[in-house]
XYZ file of N, CA and C in Angstrom:
735
model
N 13.170 -10.366 5.849
C 13.684 -9.944 4.667
C 15.040 -10.635 4.416
N 15.039 -11.260 3.300
C 16.283 -12.096 2.818
C 17.460 -11.178 2.445
N 18.669 -11.558 2.739
C 19.759 -10.788 2.251
C 20.355 -11.567 1.093
N 20.573 -10.840 -0.035
C 21.162 -11.547 -1.160
C 22.598 -11.245 -1.133
N 23.359 -12.242 -1.270
C 24.824 -12.113 -1.519
C 25.343 -12.879 -2.636
N 25.869 -12.226 -3.647
C 26.534 -12.916 -4.751
C 27.921 -12.927 -4.717
N 28.568 -14.040 -4.624
C 30.031 -14.094 -4.404
C 30.729 -14.005 -5.792
N 31.643 -13.011 -5.929
C 32.300 -12.821 -7.188
C 33.776 -12.824 -6.721
N 34.551 -13.418 -7.604
C 36.026 -13.577 -7.183
C 36.572 -12.160 -6.988
N 37.169 -12.030 -5.642
C 37.692 -10.716 -5.406
C 36.807 -9.812 -4.811
N 35.631 -9.925 -4.735
C 34.644 -9.034 -3.999
C 33.345 -9.610 -3.709
N 32.510 -8.977 -2.969
C 31.251 -9.551 -2.604
C 30.087 -8.394 -2.912
N 28.994 -8.792 -3.379
C 27.872 -7.928 -3.712
C 26.695 -8.220 -2.947
N 26.025 -7.196 -2.425
C 24.604 -7.436 -1.893
C 23.624 -6.562 -2.487
N 22.477 -7.006 -2.525
C 21.292 -6.242 -3.219
C 20.246 -6.330 -2.419
N 19.673 -5.171 -1.921
C 18.374 -5.002 -1.114
C 17.365 -4.283 -2.009
N 16.274 -4.761 -1.935
C 15.200 -4.238 -2.786
C 13.916 -4.111 -2.004
N 13.139 -3.027 -2.134
C 11.866 -2.778 -1.575
C 11.215 -1.644 -2.132
N 9.993 -1.803 -2.615
C 9.079 -0.691 -3.220
C 9.934 -0.114 -4.438
N 10.448 -0.980 -5.191
C 11.155 -0.528 -6.417
C 12.406 0.235 -6.027
N 12.800 0.326 -4.855
C 14.012 1.078 -4.356
C 15.174 0.137 -4.160
N 16.152 0.333 -4.939
C 17.289 -0.593 -5.021
C 18.565 0.004 -4.406
N 19.109 -0.588 -3.510
C 20.309 -0.198 -2.808
C 21.418 -1.226 -2.856
N 22.512 -0.941 -3.786
C 23.490 -1.867 -4.008
C 24.837 -1.526 -3.320
N 25.321 -2.471 -2.657
C 26.626 -2.313 -1.957
C 27.705 -3.303 -2.727
N 28.719 -2.722 -3.106
C 29.818 -3.543 -3.762
C 31.201 -3.284 -2.956
N 31.537 -4.315 -2.163
C 32.644 -4.025 -1.258
C 33.694 -5.050 -1.392
N 34.917 -4.736 -1.231
C 36.048 -5.607 -1.358
C 36.105 -6.421 -0.086
N 37.003 -7.433 -0.076
C 37.212 -8.208 1.085
C 37.934 -7.513 2.066
N 38.045 -8.012 3.375
C 38.763 -7.322 4.435
C 37.822 -6.556 5.350
N 38.325 -5.333 5.687
C 37.738 -4.595 6.670
C 36.227 -4.025 6.185
N 36.180 -3.940 4.868
C 34.919 -3.419 4.295
C 33.778 -4.311 4.487
N 34.174 -5.556 4.442
C 33.133 -6.692 4.726
C 32.508 -6.639 5.969
N 33.198 -6.127 6.979
C 32.626 -5.849 8.415
C 31.588 -4.728 8.229
N 31.906 -3.723 7.503
C 31.122 -2.520 7.340
C 29.666 -3.134 6.783
N 30.029 -3.879 5.628
C 28.708 -4.420 4.946
C 27.949 -5.083 5.924
N 28.280 -5.944 6.813
C 27.552 -6.617 7.840
C 26.803 -5.753 8.713
N 27.430 -4.666 9.105
C 26.744 -3.659 10.029
C 25.596 -2.918 9.285
N 25.919 -2.573 8.037
C 24.896 -1.909 7.228
C 23.704 -2.871 6.821
N 24.093 -4.127 6.627
C 23.051 -5.110 6.399
C 22.090 -5.334 7.529
N 22.683 -5.368 8.752
C 21.952 -5.617 9.882
C 21.019 -4.324 10.181
N 21.643 -3.312 10.016
C 20.884 -2.076 10.382
C 19.688 -1.928 9.401
N 19.860 -2.277 8.087
C 18.733 -2.216 7.146
C 17.712 -3.300 7.508
N 18.138 -4.534 7.797
C 17.222 -5.587 8.069
C 16.390 -5.477 9.373
N 16.979 -4.659 10.215
C 16.292 -4.400 11.455
C 15.428 -3.116 11.263
N 15.486 -2.443 10.310
C 14.720 -1.128 9.944
C 15.441 0.069 10.837
N 16.464 -0.166 11.461
C 17.065 0.752 12.174
C 17.616 1.987 11.337
N 17.900 1.640 10.060
C 18.189 2.870 9.159
C 17.220 3.201 8.285
N 15.985 2.787 8.594
C 14.887 2.994 7.660
C 14.738 4.504 7.303
N 14.695 5.317 8.474
C 14.523 6.835 8.317
C 15.422 7.414 7.354
N 16.722 7.006 7.618
C 17.769 7.690 6.682
C 17.647 7.270 5.299
N 17.529 5.929 4.957
C 17.240 5.459 3.655
C 15.974 6.098 2.915
N 14.885 6.173 3.688
C 13.719 6.685 3.124
C 13.934 8.253 2.894
N 14.650 8.941 3.690
C 14.901 10.437 3.414
C 15.743 10.495 2.165
N 16.576 9.547 1.938
C 17.512 9.818 0.738
C 16.782 9.582 -0.462
N 15.519 9.016 -0.470
C 14.729 8.760 -1.659
C 13.404 9.453 -1.532
N 13.374 10.478 -0.537
C 12.136 11.235 -0.484
C 10.807 10.481 -0.106
N 11.036 9.442 0.769
C 9.838 8.707 1.122
C 9.471 9.104 2.451
N 8.207 9.586 2.754
C 7.952 9.990 4.107
C 7.747 8.875 5.062
N 8.196 9.003 6.194
C 7.931 7.949 7.249
C 6.877 8.729 8.125
N 5.674 8.081 8.064
C 4.563 8.616 8.824
C 4.143 7.670 10.002
N 3.996 8.261 11.176
C 3.560 7.265 12.390
C 2.110 7.247 12.244
N 1.684 6.016 11.952
C 0.241 5.631 11.634
C -0.590 5.941 12.967
N -0.038 6.030 14.269
C -0.756 6.325 15.440
C -0.962 7.822 15.652
N -0.452 8.623 14.906
C -0.563 10.128 15.154
C -1.390 10.779 13.984
N -2.787 10.974 14.419
C -3.811 11.402 13.404
C -3.330 12.626 12.645
N -2.652 13.697 13.390
C -2.295 14.821 12.785
C -1.196 14.641 11.680
N -0.271 13.714 11.977
C 0.794 13.369 10.951
C 0.206 12.770 9.724
N -0.746 11.793 9.920
C -1.437 11.072 8.961
C -2.200 12.058 8.065
N -2.836 12.978 8.700
C -3.755 13.793 8.002
C -2.957 14.815 6.943
N -1.713 15.100 7.511
C -0.998 16.021 6.742
C -0.339 15.251 5.462
N -0.432 14.021 5.394
C 0.145 13.243 4.292
C -0.995 12.471 3.418
N -2.249 12.860 3.510
C -3.346 12.455 2.772
C -3.468 13.174 1.553
N -3.646 12.542 0.412
C -3.703 13.232 -0.899
C -5.201 13.058 -1.338
N -5.620 14.071 -2.033
C -7.019 14.038 -2.733
C -6.819 14.422 -4.120
N -7.197 13.603 -5.119
C -7.073 13.852 -6.462
C -8.366 13.456 -7.184
N -8.651 14.023 -8.437
C -9.797 13.666 -9.172
C -9.282 13.083 -10.553
N -9.951 11.948 -10.956
C -9.604 11.399 -12.111
C -10.449 12.095 -13.249
N -9.681 12.723 -14.228
C -10.317 13.572 -15.302
C -11.202 12.665 -16.250
N -11.035 11.337 -16.204
C -11.826 10.575 -17.158
C -13.017 9.958 -16.485
N -12.951 9.418 -15.230
C -14.154 8.885 -14.618
C -14.851 9.864 -13.798
N -14.218 11.046 -13.414
C -14.680 12.009 -12.549
C -14.616 11.639 -11.094
N -14.266 10.465 -10.952
C -14.072 10.010 -9.352
C -13.057 10.727 -8.751
N -13.283 11.009 -7.387
C -12.270 11.560 -6.567
C -11.616 10.617 -5.617
N -10.389 10.440 -5.714
C -9.720 9.451 -4.808
C -9.036 10.086 -3.685
N -9.259 9.552 -2.457
C -8.578 10.217 -1.169
C -7.724 8.951 -0.720
N -6.489 9.227 -0.594
C -5.415 8.177 -0.232
C -4.701 8.561 0.925
N -4.576 7.607 1.893
C -3.781 8.043 3.035
C -2.291 7.672 2.794
N -1.418 8.040 3.656
C 0.073 7.626 3.386
C 0.378 6.209 3.475
N 1.432 5.809 2.736
C 1.879 4.541 2.818
C 2.532 4.340 4.210
N 2.197 3.281 4.773
C 2.777 2.928 6.171
C 3.652 1.606 5.966
N 4.867 1.805 6.443
C 5.739 0.543 6.444
C 5.462 -0.262 7.880
N 4.718 -1.361 7.699
C 4.355 -2.072 8.871
C 5.544 -2.626 9.691
N 5.466 -2.575 11.046
C 6.502 -2.952 11.835
C 7.806 -2.113 11.575
N 7.483 -0.912 11.059
C 8.654 0.050 10.712
C 9.815 -0.575 9.914
N 9.390 -1.531 8.960
C 10.349 -2.148 8.173
C 10.229 -1.580 6.853
N 11.314 -0.670 6.481
C 11.172 -0.021 5.157
C 11.232 -1.036 4.004
N 11.850 -2.162 4.256
C 11.899 -3.173 3.154
C 10.881 -4.167 3.161
N 9.953 -3.976 3.944
C 8.937 -5.165 4.346
C 7.490 -4.861 3.633
N 6.559 -5.200 4.442
C 5.099 -5.156 4.053
C 4.602 -3.680 4.257
N 3.674 -3.334 3.470
C 3.051 -1.979 3.670
C 1.491 -1.945 3.541
N 1.005 -0.855 4.081
C -0.432 -0.671 3.878
C -0.909 0.754 3.693
N -2.034 1.078 3.052
C -2.584 2.507 3.158
C -4.082 2.188 3.019
N -4.765 3.206 3.261
C -6.267 3.185 3.162
C -6.579 4.250 2.164
N -7.644 3.813 1.318
C -8.021 4.862 0.137
C -9.604 4.832 0.120
N -10.008 5.863 -0.406
C -11.539 5.784 -0.664
C -11.876 6.604 -2.086
N -13.070 6.470 -2.439
C -13.406 7.017 -3.585
C -14.857 7.828 -3.389
N -14.966 8.912 -4.119
C -16.197 9.819 -4.028
C -16.655 10.126 -5.444
N -17.874 9.996 -5.600
C -18.399 10.323 -6.909
C -19.140 11.678 -6.796
N -18.778 12.710 -7.485
C -19.432 14.026 -7.288
C -20.903 13.993 -7.516
N -21.472 12.990 -8.292
C -22.928 12.870 -8.548
C -23.568 12.172 -7.316
N -22.815 11.744 -6.366
C -23.518 11.192 -5.061
C -23.816 9.772 -5.120
N -23.235 8.958 -5.978
C -23.479 7.570 -6.105
C -22.987 6.808 -5.007
N -23.277 5.430 -5.185
C -22.947 4.488 -4.023
C -21.439 4.330 -3.768
N -20.622 4.758 -4.753
C -19.168 4.598 -4.587
C -18.712 5.465 -3.363
N -19.554 6.307 -3.029
C -19.236 7.279 -1.828
C -19.039 6.614 -0.534
N -19.503 5.361 -0.430
C -19.340 4.520 0.817
C -18.133 3.533 0.743
N -17.283 3.509 -0.377
C -16.248 2.622 -0.678
C -15.078 3.109 0.065
N -14.471 2.264 0.950
C -13.144 2.433 1.429
C -12.351 1.098 1.300
N -11.052 1.221 1.269
C -10.298 -0.044 0.951
C -8.959 0.044 1.588
N -8.654 -0.882 2.362
C -7.278 -1.071 2.920
C -6.416 -1.846 1.853
N -5.334 -1.152 1.389
C -4.453 -1.638 0.291
C -3.201 -2.376 1.008
N -3.078 -3.549 0.959
C -1.952 -4.232 1.552
C -1.006 -4.948 0.622
N 0.235 -4.534 0.676
C 1.229 -5.133 -0.128
C 2.173 -6.033 0.743
N 2.184 -7.317 0.338
C 3.132 -8.205 0.994
C 4.172 -8.626 0.010
N 5.418 -8.734 0.559
C 6.748 -9.191 -0.234
C 7.140 -10.511 0.229
N 7.416 -11.436 -0.764
C 7.835 -12.729 -0.388
C 8.832 -13.237 -1.527
N 9.602 -14.170 -1.163
C 10.601 -14.909 -2.168
C 9.885 -15.609 -3.282
N 8.589 -16.018 -3.026
C 7.778 -16.819 -4.031
C 6.308 -16.346 -3.802
N 5.530 -16.729 -4.872
C 4.050 -16.485 -4.666
C 3.539 -17.346 -3.522
N 2.763 -16.560 -2.761
C 2.059 -17.179 -1.550
C 0.564 -17.275 -1.652
N 0.169 -16.469 -2.638
C -1.267 -16.514 -2.975
C -2.198 -15.941 -1.711
N -1.920 -14.840 -1.252
C -2.754 -14.220 -0.179
C -4.180 -14.161 -0.763
N -5.174 -14.439 -0.057
C -6.597 -14.567 -0.566
C -7.608 -13.923 0.314
N -7.728 -14.401 1.611
C -8.794 -14.062 2.383
C -8.336 -13.459 3.711
N -8.966 -12.299 4.054
C -8.711 -11.528 5.272
C -9.803 -11.944 6.320
N -9.276 -11.986 7.701
C -10.167 -12.249 8.660
C -9.865 -11.207 9.826
N -10.968 -10.748 10.590
C -10.831 -9.739 11.717
C -11.943 -9.996 12.635
N -11.531 -10.073 13.896
C -12.539 -10.385 14.944
C -13.456 -11.514 14.783
N -12.734 -12.678 14.218
C -13.363 -13.913 13.918
C -14.361 -13.979 12.784
N -14.298 -12.848 11.882
C -15.206 -12.780 10.822
C -14.399 -12.629 9.558
N -14.893 -13.120 8.314
C -14.396 -12.825 6.975
C -14.523 -11.159 6.785
N -13.484 -10.749 6.181
C -13.524 -9.298 5.648
C -13.620 -9.440 4.118
N -14.426 -8.637 3.664
C -14.549 -8.553 2.051
C -13.145 -8.379 1.458
N -12.614 -9.291 0.659
C -11.351 -9.131 0.291
C -11.178 -9.479 -1.302
N -10.192 -8.627 -1.888
C -9.953 -8.991 -3.285
C -8.507 -8.912 -3.620
N -8.003 -9.926 -4.455
C -6.635 -9.896 -4.902
C -6.593 -9.001 -6.075
N -5.592 -7.994 -5.961
C -5.465 -6.992 -6.937
C -4.185 -7.215 -7.809
N -3.171 -7.721 -7.355
C -2.028 -8.021 -8.221
C -1.060 -8.986 -7.502
N -0.313 -9.715 -8.395
C 0.793 -10.485 -7.854
C 1.864 -10.383 -8.933
N 2.930 -9.667 -8.439
C 3.941 -9.278 -9.463
C 5.263 -9.570 -9.038
N 6.177 -9.982 -9.953
C 7.672 -10.189 -9.743
C 8.220 -8.920 -9.889
N 8.789 -8.221 -8.855
C 9.241 -6.893 -8.910
C 10.807 -6.856 -8.998
N 11.488 -7.928 -8.682
C 12.989 -7.825 -8.749
C 13.539 -9.243 -8.732
N 14.427 -9.453 -9.754
C 15.066 -10.832 -9.876
C 16.560 -10.543 -10.197
N 17.343 -9.959 -9.464
C 18.713 -9.864 -9.511
C 19.419 -11.180 -8.935
N 19.693 -11.034 -7.686
C 20.457 -12.202 -7.054
C 19.348 -13.105 -6.650
N 18.113 -12.567 -6.364
C 16.994 -13.371 -5.814
C 15.650 -12.598 -6.307
N 14.598 -13.320 -6.276
C 13.372 -12.860 -6.700
C 12.502 -12.373 -5.548
N 11.785 -11.201 -5.689
C 10.836 -10.629 -4.736
C 9.533 -10.680 -5.501
N 8.504 -11.372 -4.791
C 6.971 -11.274 -5.422
C 6.305 -10.395 -4.575
N 5.617 -9.441 -5.155
C 4.803 -8.377 -4.484
C 3.394 -8.838 -4.645
N 2.700 -9.069 -3.602
C 1.186 -9.413 -3.713
C 0.432 -8.274 -3.101
N -0.599 -7.841 -3.965
C -1.313 -6.573 -3.458
C -2.748 -7.108 -3.245
N -3.252 -6.856 -2.042
C -4.591 -7.414 -1.672
C -5.471 -6.078 -1.163
N -6.676 -6.117 -1.444
C -7.654 -5.067 -1.057
C -8.678 -5.618 0.058
N -8.813 -4.913 1.175
C -9.764 -5.266 2.097
C -10.868 -4.165 2.130
N -12.060 -4.485 1.604
C -13.034 -3.420 1.410
C -13.944 -3.200 2.611
N -14.165 -1.920 2.950
C -14.781 -1.532 4.180
C -15.934 -0.580 3.767
N -17.015 -0.457 4.392
C -18.027 0.495 4.320
C -17.719 1.740 5.331
N -18.447 2.775 5.171
C -18.205 4.008 5.967
C -18.561 3.649 7.318
N -19.554 2.880 7.633
C -19.941 2.503 9.006
C -18.766 1.649 9.656
N -18.159 0.762 8.836
C -17.015 0.075 9.496
C -15.849 0.898 9.613
N -15.782 2.069 8.811
C -14.611 3.015 9.114
C -14.820 3.816 10.304
N -16.093 4.039 10.682
C -16.378 4.789 11.869
C -16.092 3.957 13.072
N -16.501 2.669 13.102
C -16.263 1.627 14.138
C -14.612 1.538 14.291
N -13.923 1.414 13.206
C -12.408 1.133 13.278
C -11.700 2.463 13.767
N -12.441 3.699 13.506
C -11.745 4.936 13.967
C -11.726 4.994 15.476
N -12.538 4.208 16.252
C -12.557 4.119 17.557
C -11.841 2.869 18.099
N -11.735 1.892 17.345
C -11.096 0.642 18.017
C -9.789 0.263 17.279
N -9.561 0.756 16.012
C -8.336 0.204 15.230
C -8.819 -1.274 14.632
N -7.852 -1.827 13.985
C -8.172 -2.992 13.390
C -6.967 -3.924 13.145
N -7.039 -5.065 13.653
C -5.941 -6.097 13.520
C -6.651 -7.137 12.650
N -5.941 -7.618 11.654
C -6.342 -8.677 10.591
C -5.326 -9.654 10.164
N -5.971 -10.694 9.710
C -5.028 -11.797 9.155
C -5.417 -12.054 7.868
N -4.342 -12.021 6.892
C -4.561 -12.421 5.510
C -3.981 -13.792 5.309
N -4.848 -14.785 4.879
C -4.475 -16.159 4.625
C -4.082 -16.439 3.215
N -3.073 -17.210 3.102
C -2.735 -17.552 1.601
C -2.434 -19.026 1.644
N -2.145 -19.520 0.540
C -1.635 -20.937 0.325
C -0.501 -21.363 1.035
N 0.545 -20.473 1.002
C 1.927 -20.765 1.567
C 2.251 -19.970 2.742
N 1.525 -18.846 2.963
C 1.938 -18.101 4.128
C 0.828 -17.181 4.552
N 0.890 -16.530 5.643
C -0.186 -15.573 6.148
C 0.445 -14.300 6.485
N -0.345 -13.260 6.678
C 0.267 -11.987 6.996
C -0.760 -11.276 8.022
N -0.146 -10.787 9.151
C -0.892 -10.251 10.146
C -0.522 -8.732 10.250
N -1.553 -7.886 10.322
C -1.267 -6.435 10.340
C -2.125 -5.793 11.404
N -1.878 -4.721 12.103
C -2.608 -3.996 12.999
C -2.530 -2.407 12.465
N -3.744 -1.803 12.362
C -3.774 -0.418 11.980
C -4.445 0.284 13.150
N -3.671 1.404 13.628
C -4.319 2.112 14.856
C -5.600 2.933 14.442
N -6.310 3.273 15.520
C -7.448 4.006 15.286
C -7.233 5.352 14.552
N -6.177 5.943 14.927
C -5.874 7.281 14.365
C -5.790 7.450 12.798
N -5.309 6.302 12.271
C -5.214 6.235 10.843
C -6.575 6.285 10.259
N -7.496 5.496 10.738
C -8.737 5.392 10.200
C -9.579 6.659 10.364
N -9.444 7.270 11.577
C -10.060 8.503 12.021
C -9.560 9.643 10.864
N -8.336 9.660 10.643
C -7.771 10.749 9.659
C -8.261 10.692 8.371
N -8.298 9.371 7.921
C -8.824 9.153 6.572
C -10.209 9.415 6.449
N -11.023 8.959 7.424
C -12.449 9.142 7.491
C -12.815 10.644 7.361
N -12.044 11.466 8.242
C -12.355 12.994 8.264
C -12.048 13.457 6.888
N -10.854 13.170 6.181
C -10.560 13.661 4.919
C -11.562 13.370 3.941
N -12.076 12.032 3.807
C -13.051 11.621 2.859
C -14.312 12.460 3.027
N -14.798 12.691 4.299
C -16.083 13.460 4.499
C -15.906 14.965 4.216
N -14.539 15.400 4.414
C -14.277 16.887 3.951
C -14.308 16.994 2.486
N -13.817 16.044 1.782
C -13.744 16.092 0.227
C -15.107 15.905 -0.287
N -15.865 15.111 0.374
C -17.341 14.855 -0.202
C -18.234 15.999 0.128
N -17.987 16.792 1.206
C -18.904 17.929 1.474
C -18.445 19.175 0.891
N -17.151 19.279 0.512
C -16.628 20.464 0.044
C -16.957 20.682 -1.404
N -16.532 21.775 -1.998
C -16.830 22.099 -3.459
C -15.979 21.140 -4.247
N -16.724 20.521 -5.187
C -16.124 19.497 -6.125
C -15.480 20.303 -7.377
N -14.229 19.943 -7.602
C -13.726 20.531 -8.744
C -14.337 20.270 -10.175
N -14.530 21.306 -10.993
C -15.179 21.061 -12.168
C -14.250 20.393 -13.257
N -14.727 19.647 -14.042
C -14.023 18.991 -15.001
C -14.241 19.574 -16.340
N -13.329 19.651 -17.332
C -13.512 20.164 -18.655
C -14.485 19.209 -19.313
N -15.434 19.703 -20.132
C -16.409 18.881 -20.834
C -15.685 18.625 -22.316
N -15.797 17.399 -22.629
C -15.320 17.029 -23.961
C -16.181 17.422 -25.020
N -15.763 17.902 -26.091
C -16.632 18.343 -27.219
C -16.696 17.083 -28.213
N -17.904 16.519 -28.334
C -18.146 15.413 -29.344
C -17.884 15.733 -30.682
N -17.281 14.715 -31.459
C -16.947 14.871 -32.716
C -18.247 14.938 -33.555
N -18.087 15.603 -34.712
C -19.250 15.832 -35.635
C -19.930 14.443 -35.804
N -21.213 14.397 -35.645
C -21.981 13.256 -35.987
C -21.972 12.191 -34.798
N -21.041 12.397 -33.826
C -21.020 11.451 -32.743
C -21.906 11.827 -31.610
N -22.432 10.823 -30.924
C -23.263 11.116 -29.661
C -22.375 11.438 -28.494
N -22.798 12.384 -27.568
C -22.007 12.629 -26.380
C -21.786 11.286 -25.594
N -20.734 11.242 -24.975
C -20.504 10.032 -24.143
C -21.343 10.092 -22.897
N -21.912 9.047 -22.401
C -22.753 9.111 -21.163
C -21.893 9.237 -20.034
N -22.475 9.373 -18.869
C -21.833 9.606 -17.584
C -21.109 8.124 -17.145
N -19.968 8.216 -16.643
C -19.289 7.076 -16.180
C -20.033 6.148 -15.265
N -19.737 4.891 -15.306
C -20.463 3.979 -14.285
C -20.034 4.438 -12.863
N -20.992 4.528 -12.021
C -20.653 4.975 -10.627
C -20.247 3.772 -9.858
N -20.559 2.548 -10.263
C -20.163 1.417 -9.440
C -18.720 1.159 -9.478
N -18.005 0.898 -8.427
C -16.541 0.703 -8.403
C -16.445 -0.752 -8.978
N -15.451 -0.930 -10.081
C -15.203 -2.191 -10.582
C -14.598 -3.145 -9.584
N -14.622 -4.431 -9.848
C -14.205 -5.444 -8.798
C -12.809 -5.219 -8.387
N -11.960 -4.718 -9.342
C -10.494 -4.534 -8.922
C -10.237 -3.064 -8.322
N -11.302 -2.299 -8.232
C -11.331 -0.918 -7.661
C -10.649 -0.062 -8.622
N -11.008 1.353 -8.574
C -10.344 2.237 -9.355
C -8.834 2.388 -9.017
N -8.079 2.745 -10.126
C -6.550 2.812 -9.700
C -6.362 3.931 -8.669
């Protein structure tokens, strides 16, 4: 993570940015500059990550503890498509609050279509310029990969590019990873990204997905068609290439 320092006559400014969270320190010269260095080092080493996260209401979830992961899984239904999305908690990789993140999500169609086997590892990498992450590999094999977004999220003293990549998994693959965990490498034109997800995270998400799939499905309000209009058909059950939001 780079430190931005904009020198202004009479004082120094630093801006840290991550996950749309901005922390700005404006310090005068002298003793306060030493404090700035300590705080900067603390943040860069993620030593103050828990305190900073708590200030913004961001949960720090240990990915290797299944019970903690399970407590932070959300299940919600899209009133338009009818699909149910199961989302695991956001994990700060290497415990770096200002660095790269991942979560696992899945979709359930109450009508029991093929989307029920869809799981996705959502990876977000942050870089000073676009690196065009494209293809993931694990255990010497290609993993089904899709580029979801490349966005400039901050350009104050310096720019941060957020690249969002999806690694698509089947339920059978989730079962295997719930026992072994998964280490993978994302290759791009200018950089690569290596992450390791512990078995407990896969196991917690898989359990939540199956519980939501087998439990009672919430009923959605039926839209009343306009006079003379034909009722809308059921939503397409196939997950689009970019995945449901």
